[in-house]
mmCIF file of C-alpha atoms in Angstrom:
data_model
loop_
_atom_site.group_PDB
_atom_site.id
_atom_site.type_symbol
_atom_site.label_atom_id
_atom_site.label_comp_id
_atom_site.label_asym_id
_atom_site.label_seq_id
_atom_site.Cartn_x
_atom_site.Cartn_y
_atom_site.Cartn_z
ATOM 1 C CA MET A 297 1.749 25.114 153.807
ATOM 2 C CA ASN A 298 2.434 24.487 157.977
ATOM 3 C CA LEU A 299 1.573 21.476 159.477
ATOM 4 C CA ASN A 300 2.963 20.589 163.392
ATOM 5 C CA LEU A 301 3.822 17.487 163.401
ATOM 6 C CA ASP A 302 4.844 15.740 166.210
ATOM 7 C CA ASP A 303 8.577 14.325 166.648
ATOM 8 C CA TRP A 304 7.038 11.291 165.488
ATOM 9 C CA GLN A 305 5.465 11.708 162.330
ATOM 10 C CA LYS A 306 8.386 13.738 161.397
ATOM 11 C CA LYS A 307 10.524 10.730 161.343
ATOM 12 C CA ILE A 308 7.413 9.467 158.865
ATOM 13 C CA LEU A 309 8.081 11.545 156.539
ATOM 14 C CA GLU A 310 11.689 11.023 156.698
ATOM 15 C CA MET A 311 11.266 6.940 156.150
ATOM 16 C CA LYS A 312 11.922 5.130 152.978
ATOM 17 C CA GLY A 313 10.607 2.040 152.045
ATOM 18 C CA ASN A 314 7.379 0.313 153.419
ATOM 19 C CA ILE A 315 6.227 1.802 156.746
ATOM 20 C CA CYS A 316 4.262 -0.104 159.933
ATOM 21 C CA ILE A 317 3.147 2.325 161.795
ATOM 22 C CA CYS A 318 1.433 0.585 165.388
ATOM 23 C CA THR A 319 -1.083 3.324 167.536
ATOM 24 C CA GLY A 320 -3.588 3.958 169.030
ATOM 25 C CA ARG A 321 -6.748 6.350 167.539
ATOM 26 C CA GLN A 322 -6.734 9.166 166.648
ATOM 27 C CA VAL A 323 -3.324 10.367 166.870
ATOM 28 C CA GLY A 324 -2.538 11.916 164.304
ATOM 29 C CA LYS A 325 -1.461 8.799 161.027
ATOM 30 C CA SER A 326 -3.915 9.851 158.551
ATOM 31 C CA ILE A 327 -2.334 13.619 158.846
ATOM 32 C CA ALA A 328 1.675 12.128 158.258
ATOM 33 C CA ILE A 329 1.044 9.321 155.417
ATOM 34 C CA SER A 330 -2.024 11.083 153.598
ATOM 35 C CA TYR A 331 1.324 14.399 153.184
ATOM 36 C CA LYS A 332 3.782 11.347 152.501
ATOM 37 C CA ALA A 333 2.660 9.957 150.108
ATOM 38 C CA SER A 334 1.223 13.866 148.786
ATOM 39 C CA GLU A 335 4.237 14.089 148.685
ATOM 40 C CA PHE A 336 5.680 10.537 146.274
ATOM 41 C CA VAL A 337 2.672 11.553 143.724
ATOM 42 C CA VAL A 338 4.393 14.957 143.092
ATOM 43 C CA GLN A 339 7.715 13.688 143.085
ATOM 44 C CA ASN A 340 7.375 10.932 140.993
ATOM 45 C CA LYS A 341 4.555 11.810 138.083
ATOM 46 C CA LYS A 342 4.784 8.149 136.095
ATOM 47 C CA LYS A 343 3.799 6.485 139.705
ATOM 48 C CA SER A 344 0.447 5.692 141.379
ATOM 49 C CA VAL A 345 -0.642 5.799 144.202
ATOM 50 C CA LEU A 346 -3.747 3.007 146.247
ATOM 51 C CA ILE A 347 -5.520 3.914 149.175
ATOM 52 C CA ILE A 348 -6.861 0.555 150.487
ATOM 53 C CA SER A 349 -9.184 1.404 153.626
ATOM 54 C CA ALA A 350 -10.905 -1.162 155.231
ATOM 55 C CA THR A 351 -13.849 1.025 154.832
ATOM 56 C CA GLU A 352 -14.635 3.215 151.274
ATOM 57 C CA ARG A 353 -15.761 6.554 153.868
ATOM 58 C CA GLN A 354 -12.057 5.966 155.144
ATOM 59 C CA ALA A 355 -9.950 5.716 151.890
ATOM 60 C CA GLU A 356 -12.200 8.873 150.646
ATOM 61 C CA GLU A 357 -11.239 10.892 153.884
ATOM 62 C CA LEU A 358 -7.367 10.181 152.821
ATOM 63 C CA PHE A 359 -7.866 11.067 149.053
ATOM 64 C CA THR A 360 -8.985 14.321 149.885
ATOM 65 C CA LYS A 361 -6.549 14.795 152.981
ATOM 66 C CA CYS A 362 -4.013 14.643 149.913
ATOM 67 C CA LEU A 363 -5.462 16.544 147.495
ATOM 68 C CA ILE A 364 -5.730 19.056 150.171
ATOM 69 C CA TYR A 365 -2.383 18.845 150.664
ATOM 70 C CA ILE A 366 -1.008 19.136 147.032
ATOM 71 C CA SER A 367 -3.649 21.606 146.052
#
């Protein structure tokens, strides 16, 4: 998959450990995080990823993006 990421998104993908992102709305946080979560799942088959959000709809959207990247 060809992603056109901003420099800050590329830095997120390179980071190890816990991440805290402080940005505005509609800048591409979910794209970067869903791709990073997808990479983690593929590379760590015996681990689990928990998607937590303020609403179920937001969590479902992030989960759907993860599935798209994995497939």
